[in-house]
mmCIF file of C-alpha atoms in Angstrom:
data_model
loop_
_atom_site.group_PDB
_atom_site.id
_atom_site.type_symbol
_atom_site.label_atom_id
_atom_site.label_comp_id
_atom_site.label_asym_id
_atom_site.label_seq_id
_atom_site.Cartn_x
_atom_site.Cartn_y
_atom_site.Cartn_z
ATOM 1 C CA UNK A 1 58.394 -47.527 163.374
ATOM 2 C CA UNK A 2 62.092 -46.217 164.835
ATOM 3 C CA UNK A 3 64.354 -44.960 162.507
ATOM 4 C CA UNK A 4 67.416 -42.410 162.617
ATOM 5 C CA UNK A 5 66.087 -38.670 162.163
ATOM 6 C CA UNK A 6 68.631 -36.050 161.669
ATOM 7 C CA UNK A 7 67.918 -32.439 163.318
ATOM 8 C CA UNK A 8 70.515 -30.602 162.126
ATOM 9 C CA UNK A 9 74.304 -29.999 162.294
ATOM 10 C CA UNK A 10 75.438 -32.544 164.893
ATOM 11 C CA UNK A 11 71.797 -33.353 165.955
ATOM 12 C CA UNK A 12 70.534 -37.105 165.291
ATOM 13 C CA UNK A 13 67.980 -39.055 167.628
ATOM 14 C CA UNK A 14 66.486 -42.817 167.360
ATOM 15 C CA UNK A 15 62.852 -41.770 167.815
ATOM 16 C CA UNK A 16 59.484 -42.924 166.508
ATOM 17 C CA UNK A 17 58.164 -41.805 163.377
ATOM 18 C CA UNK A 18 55.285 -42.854 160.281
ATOM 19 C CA UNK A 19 55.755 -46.103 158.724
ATOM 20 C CA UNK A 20 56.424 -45.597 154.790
ATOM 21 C CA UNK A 21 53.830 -46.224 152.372
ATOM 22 C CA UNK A 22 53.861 -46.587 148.513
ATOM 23 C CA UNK A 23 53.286 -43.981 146.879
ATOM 24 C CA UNK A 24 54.363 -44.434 143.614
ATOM 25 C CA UNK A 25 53.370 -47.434 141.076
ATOM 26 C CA UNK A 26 57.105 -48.191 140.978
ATOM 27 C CA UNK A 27 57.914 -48.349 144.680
ATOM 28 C CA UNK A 28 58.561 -50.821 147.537
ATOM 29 C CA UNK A 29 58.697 -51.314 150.795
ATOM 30 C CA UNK A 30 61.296 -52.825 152.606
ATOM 31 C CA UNK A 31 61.510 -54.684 156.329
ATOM 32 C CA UNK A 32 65.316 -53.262 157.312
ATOM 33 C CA UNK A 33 67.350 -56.567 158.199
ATOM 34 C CA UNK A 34 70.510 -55.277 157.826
ATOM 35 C CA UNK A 35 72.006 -51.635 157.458
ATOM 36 C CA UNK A 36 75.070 -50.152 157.825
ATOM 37 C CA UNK A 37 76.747 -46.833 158.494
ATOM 38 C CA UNK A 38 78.678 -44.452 155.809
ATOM 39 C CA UNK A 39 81.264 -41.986 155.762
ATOM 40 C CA UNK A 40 78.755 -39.620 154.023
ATOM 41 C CA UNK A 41 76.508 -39.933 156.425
ATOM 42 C CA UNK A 42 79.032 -38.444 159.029
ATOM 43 C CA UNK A 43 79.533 -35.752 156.585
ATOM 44 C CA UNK A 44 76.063 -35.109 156.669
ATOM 45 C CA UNK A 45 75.419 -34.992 160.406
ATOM 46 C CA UNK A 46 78.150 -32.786 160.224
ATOM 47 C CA UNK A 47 76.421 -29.939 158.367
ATOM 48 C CA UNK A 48 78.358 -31.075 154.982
ATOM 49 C CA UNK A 49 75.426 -31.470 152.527
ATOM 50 C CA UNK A 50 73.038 -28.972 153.074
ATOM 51 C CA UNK A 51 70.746 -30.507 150.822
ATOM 52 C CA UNK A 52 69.536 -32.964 153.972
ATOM 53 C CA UNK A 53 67.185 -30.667 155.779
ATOM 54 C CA UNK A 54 66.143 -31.599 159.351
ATOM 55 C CA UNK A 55 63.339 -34.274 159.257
ATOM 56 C CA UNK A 56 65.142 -36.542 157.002
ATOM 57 C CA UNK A 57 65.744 -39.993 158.122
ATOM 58 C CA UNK A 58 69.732 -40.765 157.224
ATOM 59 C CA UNK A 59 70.877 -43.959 155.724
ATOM 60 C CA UNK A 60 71.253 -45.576 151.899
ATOM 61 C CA UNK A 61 72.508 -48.817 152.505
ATOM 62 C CA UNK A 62 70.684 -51.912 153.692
ATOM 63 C CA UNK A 63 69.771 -55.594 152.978
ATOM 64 C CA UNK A 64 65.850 -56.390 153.537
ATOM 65 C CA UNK A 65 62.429 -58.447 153.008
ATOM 66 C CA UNK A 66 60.391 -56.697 150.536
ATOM 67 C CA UNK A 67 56.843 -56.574 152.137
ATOM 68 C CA UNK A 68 54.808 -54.433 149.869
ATOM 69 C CA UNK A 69 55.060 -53.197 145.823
ATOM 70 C CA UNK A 70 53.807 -50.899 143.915
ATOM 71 C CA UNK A 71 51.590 -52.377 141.047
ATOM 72 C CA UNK A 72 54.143 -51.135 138.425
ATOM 73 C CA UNK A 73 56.999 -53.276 140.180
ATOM 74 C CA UNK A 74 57.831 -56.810 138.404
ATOM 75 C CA UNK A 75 61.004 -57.703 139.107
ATOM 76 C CA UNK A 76 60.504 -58.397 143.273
ATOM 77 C CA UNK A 77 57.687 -59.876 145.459
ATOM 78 C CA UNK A 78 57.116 -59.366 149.047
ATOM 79 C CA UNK A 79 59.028 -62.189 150.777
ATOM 80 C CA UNK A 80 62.137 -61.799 148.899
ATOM 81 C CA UNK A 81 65.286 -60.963 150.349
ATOM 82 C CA UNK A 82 66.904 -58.030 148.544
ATOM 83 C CA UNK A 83 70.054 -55.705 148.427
ATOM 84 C CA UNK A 84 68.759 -51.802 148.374
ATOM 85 C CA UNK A 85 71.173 -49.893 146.306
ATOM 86 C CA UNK A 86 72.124 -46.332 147.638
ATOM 87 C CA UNK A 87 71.493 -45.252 144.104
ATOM 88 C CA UNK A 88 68.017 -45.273 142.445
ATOM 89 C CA UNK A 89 67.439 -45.104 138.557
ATOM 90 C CA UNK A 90 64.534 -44.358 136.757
ATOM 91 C CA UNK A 91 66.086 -45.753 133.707
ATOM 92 C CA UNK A 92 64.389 -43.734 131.588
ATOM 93 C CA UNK A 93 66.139 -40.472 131.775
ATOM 94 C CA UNK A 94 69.283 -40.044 129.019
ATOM 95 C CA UNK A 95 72.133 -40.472 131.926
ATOM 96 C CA UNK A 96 70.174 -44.126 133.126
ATOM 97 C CA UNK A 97 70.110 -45.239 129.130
ATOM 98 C CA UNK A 98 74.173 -44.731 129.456
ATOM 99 C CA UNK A 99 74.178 -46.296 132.696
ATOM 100 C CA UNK A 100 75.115 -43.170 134.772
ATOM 101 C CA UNK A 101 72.959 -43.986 136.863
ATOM 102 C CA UNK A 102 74.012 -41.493 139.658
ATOM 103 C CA UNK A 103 73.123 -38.948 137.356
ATOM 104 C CA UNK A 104 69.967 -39.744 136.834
ATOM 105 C CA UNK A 105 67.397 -36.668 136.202
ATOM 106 C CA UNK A 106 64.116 -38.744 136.676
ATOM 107 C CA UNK A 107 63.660 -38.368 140.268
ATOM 108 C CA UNK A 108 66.796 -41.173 141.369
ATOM 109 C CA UNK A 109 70.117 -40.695 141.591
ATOM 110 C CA UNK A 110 71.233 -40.660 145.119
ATOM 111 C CA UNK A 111 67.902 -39.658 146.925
ATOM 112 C CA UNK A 112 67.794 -42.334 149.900
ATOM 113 C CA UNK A 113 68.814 -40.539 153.212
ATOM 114 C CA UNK A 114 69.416 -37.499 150.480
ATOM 115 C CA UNK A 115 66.096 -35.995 149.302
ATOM 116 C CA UNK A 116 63.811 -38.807 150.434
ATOM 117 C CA UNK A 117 64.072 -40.532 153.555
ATOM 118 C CA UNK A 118 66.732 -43.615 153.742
ATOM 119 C CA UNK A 119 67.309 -46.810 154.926
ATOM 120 C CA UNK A 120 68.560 -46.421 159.068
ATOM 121 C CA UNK A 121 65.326 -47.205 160.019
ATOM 122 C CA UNK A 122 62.858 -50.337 160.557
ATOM 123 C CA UNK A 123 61.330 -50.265 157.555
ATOM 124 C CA UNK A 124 62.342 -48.547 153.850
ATOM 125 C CA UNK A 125 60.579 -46.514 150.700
ATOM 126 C CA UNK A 126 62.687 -48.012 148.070
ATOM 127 C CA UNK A 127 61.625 -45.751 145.067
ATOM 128 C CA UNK A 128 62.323 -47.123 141.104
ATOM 129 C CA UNK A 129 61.796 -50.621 142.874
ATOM 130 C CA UNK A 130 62.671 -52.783 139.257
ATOM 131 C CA UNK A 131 66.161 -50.794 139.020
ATOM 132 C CA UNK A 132 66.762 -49.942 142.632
ATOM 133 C CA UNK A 133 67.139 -53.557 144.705
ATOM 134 C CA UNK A 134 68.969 -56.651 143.908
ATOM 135 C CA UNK A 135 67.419 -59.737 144.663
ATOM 136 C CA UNK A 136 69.835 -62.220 147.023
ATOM 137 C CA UNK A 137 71.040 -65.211 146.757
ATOM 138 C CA UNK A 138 69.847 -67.534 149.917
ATOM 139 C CA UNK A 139 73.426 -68.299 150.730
ATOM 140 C CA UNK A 140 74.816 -64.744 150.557
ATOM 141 C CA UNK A 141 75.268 -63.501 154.212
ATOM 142 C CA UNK A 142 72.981 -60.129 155.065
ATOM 143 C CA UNK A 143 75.703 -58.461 156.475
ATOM 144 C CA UNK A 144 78.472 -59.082 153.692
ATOM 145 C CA UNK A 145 76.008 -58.466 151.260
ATOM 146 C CA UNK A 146 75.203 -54.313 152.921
ATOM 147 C CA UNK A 147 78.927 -53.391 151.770
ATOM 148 C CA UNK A 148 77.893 -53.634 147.826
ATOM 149 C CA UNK A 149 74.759 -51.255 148.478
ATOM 150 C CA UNK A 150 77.558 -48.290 148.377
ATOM 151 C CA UNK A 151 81.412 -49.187 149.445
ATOM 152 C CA UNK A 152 82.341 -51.669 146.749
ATOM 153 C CA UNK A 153 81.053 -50.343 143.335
ATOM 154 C CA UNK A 154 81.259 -46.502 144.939
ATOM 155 C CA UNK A 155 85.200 -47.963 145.481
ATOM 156 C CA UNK A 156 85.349 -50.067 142.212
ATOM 157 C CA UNK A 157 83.779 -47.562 140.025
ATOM 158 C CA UNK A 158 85.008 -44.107 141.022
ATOM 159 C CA UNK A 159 88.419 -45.038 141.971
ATOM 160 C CA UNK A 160 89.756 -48.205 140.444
ATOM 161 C CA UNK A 161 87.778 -47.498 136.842
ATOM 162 C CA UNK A 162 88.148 -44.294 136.608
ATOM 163 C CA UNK A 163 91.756 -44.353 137.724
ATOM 164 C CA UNK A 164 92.130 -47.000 134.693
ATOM 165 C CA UNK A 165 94.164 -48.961 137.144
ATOM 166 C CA UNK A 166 96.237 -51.910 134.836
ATOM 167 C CA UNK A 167 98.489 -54.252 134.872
ATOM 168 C CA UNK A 168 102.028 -53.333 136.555
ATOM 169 C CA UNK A 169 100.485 -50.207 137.787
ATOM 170 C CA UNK A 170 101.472 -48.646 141.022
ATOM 171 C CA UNK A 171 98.745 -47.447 142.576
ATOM 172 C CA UNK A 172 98.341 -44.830 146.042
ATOM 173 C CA UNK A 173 95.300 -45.516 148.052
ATOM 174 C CA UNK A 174 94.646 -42.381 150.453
ATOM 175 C CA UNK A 175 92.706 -43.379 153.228
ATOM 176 C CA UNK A 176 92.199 -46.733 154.540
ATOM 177 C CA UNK A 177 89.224 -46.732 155.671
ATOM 178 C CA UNK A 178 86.237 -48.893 154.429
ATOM 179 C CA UNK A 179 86.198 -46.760 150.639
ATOM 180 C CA UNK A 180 89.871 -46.796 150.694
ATOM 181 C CA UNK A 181 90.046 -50.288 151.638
ATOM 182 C CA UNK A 182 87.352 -51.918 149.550
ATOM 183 C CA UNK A 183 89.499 -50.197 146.175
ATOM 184 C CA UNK A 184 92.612 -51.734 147.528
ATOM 185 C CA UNK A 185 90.895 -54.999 147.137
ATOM 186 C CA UNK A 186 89.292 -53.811 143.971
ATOM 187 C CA UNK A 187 92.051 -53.094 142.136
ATOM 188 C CA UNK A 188 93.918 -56.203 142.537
ATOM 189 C CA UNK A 189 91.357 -57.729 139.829
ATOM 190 C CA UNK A 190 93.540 -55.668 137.283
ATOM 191 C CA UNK A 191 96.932 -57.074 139.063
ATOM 192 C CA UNK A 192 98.640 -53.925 139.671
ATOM 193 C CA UNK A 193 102.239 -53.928 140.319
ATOM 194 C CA UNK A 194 102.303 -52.796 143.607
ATOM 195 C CA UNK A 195 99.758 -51.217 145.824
ATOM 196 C CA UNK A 196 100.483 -48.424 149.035
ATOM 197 C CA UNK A 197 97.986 -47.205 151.367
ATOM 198 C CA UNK A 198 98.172 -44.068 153.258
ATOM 199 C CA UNK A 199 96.756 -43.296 156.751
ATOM 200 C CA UNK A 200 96.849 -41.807 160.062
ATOM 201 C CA UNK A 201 95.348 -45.064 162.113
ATOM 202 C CA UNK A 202 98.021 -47.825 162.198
ATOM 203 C CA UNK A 203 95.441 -50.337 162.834
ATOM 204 C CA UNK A 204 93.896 -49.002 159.796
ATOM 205 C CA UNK A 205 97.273 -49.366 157.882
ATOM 206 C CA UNK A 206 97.364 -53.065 159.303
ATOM 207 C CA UNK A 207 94.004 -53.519 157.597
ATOM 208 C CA UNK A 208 94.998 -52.137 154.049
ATOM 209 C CA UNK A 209 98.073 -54.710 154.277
ATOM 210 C CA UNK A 210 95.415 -57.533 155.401
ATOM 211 C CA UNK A 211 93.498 -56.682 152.289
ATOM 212 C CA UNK A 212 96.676 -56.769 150.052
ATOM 213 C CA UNK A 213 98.360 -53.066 149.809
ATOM 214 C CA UNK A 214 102.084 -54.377 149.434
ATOM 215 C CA UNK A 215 103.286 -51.282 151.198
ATOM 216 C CA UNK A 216 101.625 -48.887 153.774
ATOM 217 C CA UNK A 217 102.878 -45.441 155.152
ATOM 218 C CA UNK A 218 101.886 -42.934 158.035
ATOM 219 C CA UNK A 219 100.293 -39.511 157.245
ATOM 220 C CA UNK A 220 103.433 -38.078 159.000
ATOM 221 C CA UNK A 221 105.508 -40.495 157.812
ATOM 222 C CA UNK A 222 106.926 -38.908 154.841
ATOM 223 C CA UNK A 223 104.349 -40.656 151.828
ATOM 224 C CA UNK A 224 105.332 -38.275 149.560
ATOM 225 C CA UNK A 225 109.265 -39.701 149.420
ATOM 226 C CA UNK A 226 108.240 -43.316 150.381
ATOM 227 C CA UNK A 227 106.331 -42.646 146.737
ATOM 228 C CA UNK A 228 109.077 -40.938 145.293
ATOM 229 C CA UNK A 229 111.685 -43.940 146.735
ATOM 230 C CA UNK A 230 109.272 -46.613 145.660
ATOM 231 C CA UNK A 231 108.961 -45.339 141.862
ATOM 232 C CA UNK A 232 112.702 -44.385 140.231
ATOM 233 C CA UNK A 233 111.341 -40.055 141.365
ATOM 234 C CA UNK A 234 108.438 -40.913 139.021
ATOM 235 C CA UNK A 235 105.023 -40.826 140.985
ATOM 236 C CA UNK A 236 102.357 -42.824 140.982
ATOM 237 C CA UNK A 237 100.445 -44.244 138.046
ATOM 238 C CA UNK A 238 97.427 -43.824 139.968
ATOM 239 C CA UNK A 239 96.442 -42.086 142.739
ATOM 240 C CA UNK A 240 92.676 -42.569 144.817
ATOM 241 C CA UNK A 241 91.689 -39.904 146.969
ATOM 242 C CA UNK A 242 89.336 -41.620 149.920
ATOM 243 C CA UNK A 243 89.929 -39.065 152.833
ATOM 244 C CA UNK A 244 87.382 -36.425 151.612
ATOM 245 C CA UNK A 245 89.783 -33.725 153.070
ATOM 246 C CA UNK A 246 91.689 -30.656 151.387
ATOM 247 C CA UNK A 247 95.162 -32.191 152.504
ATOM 248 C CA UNK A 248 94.492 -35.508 151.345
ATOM 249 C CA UNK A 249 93.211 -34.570 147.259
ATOM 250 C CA UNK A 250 96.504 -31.923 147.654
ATOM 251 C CA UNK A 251 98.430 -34.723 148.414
ATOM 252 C CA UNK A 252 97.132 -36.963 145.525
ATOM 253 C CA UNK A 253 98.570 -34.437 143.278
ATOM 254 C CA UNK A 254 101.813 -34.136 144.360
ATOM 255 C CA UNK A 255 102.303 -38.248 144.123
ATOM 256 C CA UNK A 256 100.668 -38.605 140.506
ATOM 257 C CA UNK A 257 103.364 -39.247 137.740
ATOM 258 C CA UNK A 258 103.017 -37.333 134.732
ATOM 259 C CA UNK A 259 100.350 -38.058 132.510
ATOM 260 C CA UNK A 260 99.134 -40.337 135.687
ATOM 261 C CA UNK A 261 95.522 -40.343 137.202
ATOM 262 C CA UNK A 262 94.075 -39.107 140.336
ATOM 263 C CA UNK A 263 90.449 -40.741 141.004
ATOM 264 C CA UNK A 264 88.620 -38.347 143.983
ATOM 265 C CA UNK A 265 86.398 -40.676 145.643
ATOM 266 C CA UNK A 266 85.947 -38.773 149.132
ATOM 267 C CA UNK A 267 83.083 -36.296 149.649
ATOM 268 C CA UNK A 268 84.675 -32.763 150.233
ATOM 269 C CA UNK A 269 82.593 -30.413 152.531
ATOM 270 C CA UNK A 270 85.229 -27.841 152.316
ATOM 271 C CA UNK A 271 87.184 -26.292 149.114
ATOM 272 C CA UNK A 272 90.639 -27.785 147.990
ATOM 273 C CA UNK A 273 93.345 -25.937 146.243
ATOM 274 C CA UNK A 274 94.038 -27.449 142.866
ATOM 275 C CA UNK A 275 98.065 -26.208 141.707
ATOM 276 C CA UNK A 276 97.451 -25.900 138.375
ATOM 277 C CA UNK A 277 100.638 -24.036 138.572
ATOM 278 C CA UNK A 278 102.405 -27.097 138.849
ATOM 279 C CA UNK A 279 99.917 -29.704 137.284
ATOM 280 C CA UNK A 280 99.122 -27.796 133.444
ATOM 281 C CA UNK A 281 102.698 -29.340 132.422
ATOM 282 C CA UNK A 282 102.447 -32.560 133.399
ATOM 283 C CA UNK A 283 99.029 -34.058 131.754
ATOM 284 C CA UNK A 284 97.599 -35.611 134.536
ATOM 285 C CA UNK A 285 93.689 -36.737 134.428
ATOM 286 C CA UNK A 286 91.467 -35.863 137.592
ATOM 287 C CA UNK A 287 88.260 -37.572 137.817
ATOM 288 C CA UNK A 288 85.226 -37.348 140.033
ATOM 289 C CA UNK A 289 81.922 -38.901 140.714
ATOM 290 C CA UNK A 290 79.396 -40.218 142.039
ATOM 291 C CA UNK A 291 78.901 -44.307 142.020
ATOM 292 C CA UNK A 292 76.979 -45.409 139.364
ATOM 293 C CA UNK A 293 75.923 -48.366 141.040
ATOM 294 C CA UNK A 294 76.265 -50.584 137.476
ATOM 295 C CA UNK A 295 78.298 -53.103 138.784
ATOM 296 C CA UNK A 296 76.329 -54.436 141.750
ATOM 297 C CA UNK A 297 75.033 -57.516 139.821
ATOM 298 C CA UNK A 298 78.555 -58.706 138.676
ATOM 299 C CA UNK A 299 80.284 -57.317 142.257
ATOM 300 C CA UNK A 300 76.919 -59.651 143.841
ATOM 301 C CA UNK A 301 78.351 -62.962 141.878
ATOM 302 C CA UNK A 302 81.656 -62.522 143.181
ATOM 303 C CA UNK A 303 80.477 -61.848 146.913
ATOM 304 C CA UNK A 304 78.495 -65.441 145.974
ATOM 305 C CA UNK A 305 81.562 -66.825 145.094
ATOM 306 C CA UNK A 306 83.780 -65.545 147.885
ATOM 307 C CA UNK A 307 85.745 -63.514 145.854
ATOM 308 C CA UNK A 308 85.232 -60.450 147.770
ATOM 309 C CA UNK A 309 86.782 -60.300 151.341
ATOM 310 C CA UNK A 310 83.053 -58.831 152.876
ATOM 311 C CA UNK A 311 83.429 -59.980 156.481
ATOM 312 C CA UNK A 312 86.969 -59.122 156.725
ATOM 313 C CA UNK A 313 86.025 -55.392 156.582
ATOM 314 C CA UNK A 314 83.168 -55.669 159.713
ATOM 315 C CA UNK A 315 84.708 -55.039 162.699
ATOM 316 C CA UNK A 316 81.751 -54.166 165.078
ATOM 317 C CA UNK A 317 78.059 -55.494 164.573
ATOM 318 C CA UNK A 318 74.836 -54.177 166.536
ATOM 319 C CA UNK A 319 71.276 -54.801 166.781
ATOM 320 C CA UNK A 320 69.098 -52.042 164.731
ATOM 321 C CA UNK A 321 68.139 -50.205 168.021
ATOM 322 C CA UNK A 322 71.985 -49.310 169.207
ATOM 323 C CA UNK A 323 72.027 -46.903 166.017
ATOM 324 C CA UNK A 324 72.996 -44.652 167.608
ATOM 325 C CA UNK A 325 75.836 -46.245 169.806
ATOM 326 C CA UNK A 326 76.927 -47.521 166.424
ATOM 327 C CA UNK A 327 77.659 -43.990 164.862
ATOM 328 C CA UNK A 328 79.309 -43.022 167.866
ATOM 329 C CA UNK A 329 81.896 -46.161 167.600
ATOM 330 C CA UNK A 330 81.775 -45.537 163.902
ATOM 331 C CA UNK A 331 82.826 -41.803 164.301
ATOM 332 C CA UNK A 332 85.537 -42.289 166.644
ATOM 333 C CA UNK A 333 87.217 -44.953 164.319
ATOM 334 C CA UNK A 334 90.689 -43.514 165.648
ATOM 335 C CA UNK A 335 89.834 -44.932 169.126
ATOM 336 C CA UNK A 336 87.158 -47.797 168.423
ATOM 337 C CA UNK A 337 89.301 -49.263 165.539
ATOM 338 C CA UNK A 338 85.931 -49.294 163.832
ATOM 339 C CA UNK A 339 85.813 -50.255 159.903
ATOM 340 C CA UNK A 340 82.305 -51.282 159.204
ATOM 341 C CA UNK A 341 79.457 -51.401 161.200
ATOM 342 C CA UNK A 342 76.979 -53.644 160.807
ATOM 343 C CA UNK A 343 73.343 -53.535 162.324
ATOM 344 C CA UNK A 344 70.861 -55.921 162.342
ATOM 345 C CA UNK A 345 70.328 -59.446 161.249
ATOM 346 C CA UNK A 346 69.414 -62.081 160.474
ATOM 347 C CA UNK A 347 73.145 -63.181 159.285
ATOM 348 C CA UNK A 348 72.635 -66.189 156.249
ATOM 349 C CA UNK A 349 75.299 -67.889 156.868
ATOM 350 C CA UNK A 350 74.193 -71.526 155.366
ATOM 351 C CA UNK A 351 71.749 -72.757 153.646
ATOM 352 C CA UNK A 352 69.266 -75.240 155.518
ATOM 353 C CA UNK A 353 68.337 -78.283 153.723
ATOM 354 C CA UNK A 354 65.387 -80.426 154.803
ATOM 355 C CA UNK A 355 65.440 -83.897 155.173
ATOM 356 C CA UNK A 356 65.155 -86.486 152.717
ATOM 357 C CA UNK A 357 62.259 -88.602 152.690
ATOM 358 C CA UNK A 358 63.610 -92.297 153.121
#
C-alpha cells in the first residue's frame, strides 16, 4: 500500500510500504476512506515529539471500511463504515475504568501515528478495535465525520470542560485555527456571554466570527486591552490556549481574571515561562491534557443531527494520493487560507433508497 512515512525533522515522502496485518486478538484493519491532517502532525514533522522515530507512518484521524478483525473484536464487522479515534483504550487499565482514556497504560492512549503506525495511509492497524472505532451512521458524511476522530472532543474536552466554561461567561479563544475554532463552537452549548477569538490570519478571524465568536482581535492588535475594555479591567473568565506557542499560553495568563481558568490545548515543542510572580495572588486554575476521546459517541449524535457546523470548517479537499500537496497547503495556512483538509472519499451525503415494489 502508499501511506505517509516520516524520515525525520522536516523529511516526509508518499512511498510504498507493507500492508498492516492483525496482530493482536483485539485489532482491525481499516480501508482509509477519509483522513485528514493535524496540527500535531506538523509539530511532529517538525522535530517536536521525539517520540516518532523515522519509519513511522504519521496520521490519527480517519473515517474507513473495516475489512479484517481480530477474533477478540465484537463490536465491528468487516463492511462497516467506522470513525477511528486518534485515541485507543484498552479499557482495562485504572485511567480507561475513569474514562481517561488518553492516559491509558495498557498499550493505547495516543499510539496511532505516535508509537504505532497511523492512519495517512491506504489502509489502517486500528489496535483495541471494541474501544477504538465508532461505527457510522449511513447518512453521516465521511468527511464531516474525520473532524470528531481528534478536533472536536480534543476542543470540547480540553478546553471548553476543563475551562468549566458557563453560562454568562466570557471566554478568550487563542488561535483560530481548526482546535481553536471547533471550541468556539463548543462552548456555545454552555451559552457563554460573549466569546473573542485571537489570531494573526484575518481570514482566520473571519472564520471564528462565522462560527459565532461575538468579537475577534489581531495578534498585534492590542488583545490584551480589547480584553481589558470588553470586561470592566477584569479579565477573562476563561481563557483557551490553541496556538501551541510560548507567546500565546503567556498571553492566556495575562487575560485570565482572578480566580479565572486557562485551558492549554496546543502542543508546546518549546518551554513557556509561567509568572508565578504575578499569578500565586490571583487563584487562577491552569489545566492541561490530552483528549480523552469520551465524548465521541454523544459529539457523533449531534454531527447526525446537524448540530455541529463539520463542513463549515473544510476548506480544501484532496484525493488520498495528493498527501503530500495537502500538508503543504495545510502548513502554509497563512497563504492557502487552509482550515481543514480533507482527503479521500467517498463523501455520504444522502442516503439512497431503492424502489418500491408496486
Amino acid at each position: 500500500m502508499k501511506a505517509l512515512v516520516f524520515h525525520g525533522p522536516g523529511q516526509t515522502s508518499w512511498q510504498e510500504v507493507p500492508d498492516p496485518s492483525i496482530k493482536d486478538a483485539a485489532d482491525a484493519v481499516v480501508k482509509v476512506d477519509a483522513v485528514t491532517i493535524c496540527g500535531t502532525d506538523l509539530h511532529i514533522v517538525k522535530g517536536d515529539v521525539p517520540e516518532v522515530t523515522p519509519g513511522r507512518i504519521l496520521g490519527h484521524e480517519a473515517v474507513g471500511t473495516v475489512v479484517e478483525t481480530g477474533s477478540d473484536v465484537r463490536s465491528v464487522r468487516p463492511g462497516d463504515r467506522v470513525l477511528v479515534s486518534c485515541i485507543s483504550s484498552c479499557g482495562r487499565c485504572r485511567f480507561c475504568r475513569e474514562g481517561r482514556y488518553g492516559q491509558c497504560r495498557g498499550g493505547g492512549g495516543w499510539v496511532l501515528g505516535h508509537t504505532v503506525d497511523g492512519t495517512q495511509a491506504e489502509y489502517v492497524r486500528v489496535p483495541f478495535a471494541d474501544l477504538s472505532v465508532h461505527p457510522l451512521p449511513a447518512t453521516v458524511d465521511s468527511h464531516e465525520a474525520v473532524l470528531l476522530a481528534d478536533i472536536f472532543p480534543t476542543s470540547y474536552e480540553v478546553g471548553v470542560l476543563n475551562g468549566k466554561v458557563g453560562p454568562g461567561d466570557t471566554v478568550v479563544v487563542v488561535g483560530a485555527g481548526p482546535i481553536g475554532l471547533a471550541a468556539i463552537a463548543t462552548a456555545q452549548l454552555y451559552s457563554p456571554g460573549l466569546i473573542v477569538a485571537v489570531d494573526l490570519a484575518a481570514s482566520r478571524l473571519a472564520a471564528a466570527r462565522g462560527l459565532g465568536a461575538d468579537a475577534t482581535v489581531g495578534v498585534r492588535e492590542e488583545p490584551e486591552r480589547l480584553v481589558e475594555d470588553l470586561t470592566d479591567g477584569l479579565g477573562a473568565d476563561v481563557v483557551i490556549e490553541a496556538v501551541g506557542v510560548p507567546d500565546a499560553f503567556e498571553m492566556c495568563t495575562r487575560m485570565v481574571r482572578p480566580g479565572g481558568r486557562v485551558a492549554n490545548i496546543g502542543v508546546h515543542g518549546k518551554p513557556a515561562t509561567l509568572h508565578l510572580e504575578d499569578l500565586w495572588i490571583k487563584d487562577v486554575t491552569i489545566t492541561t491534557g490530552l483528549v480523552d476521546t469520551h465524548s465521541t459517541p454523544m459529539l457523533l449524535r449531534m454531527l447526525a443531527a446537524g448540530r455541529l457546523p463539520g463542513a463549515a470548517m473544510i476548506t480544501h479537499r484532496f484525493e488520498l494520493d495528493q498527501m503530500e500537496e495537502a500538508y503543504d497547503v495545510f502548513s502554509n495556512a497563512g497563504r492557502t487560507g487552509a482550515l481543514k483538509v480533507v482527503l479521500g472519499g467517498p463523501r455520504h451525503d444522502a442516503v439512497a433508497v431503492p424502489p418500491q415494489e408496486q
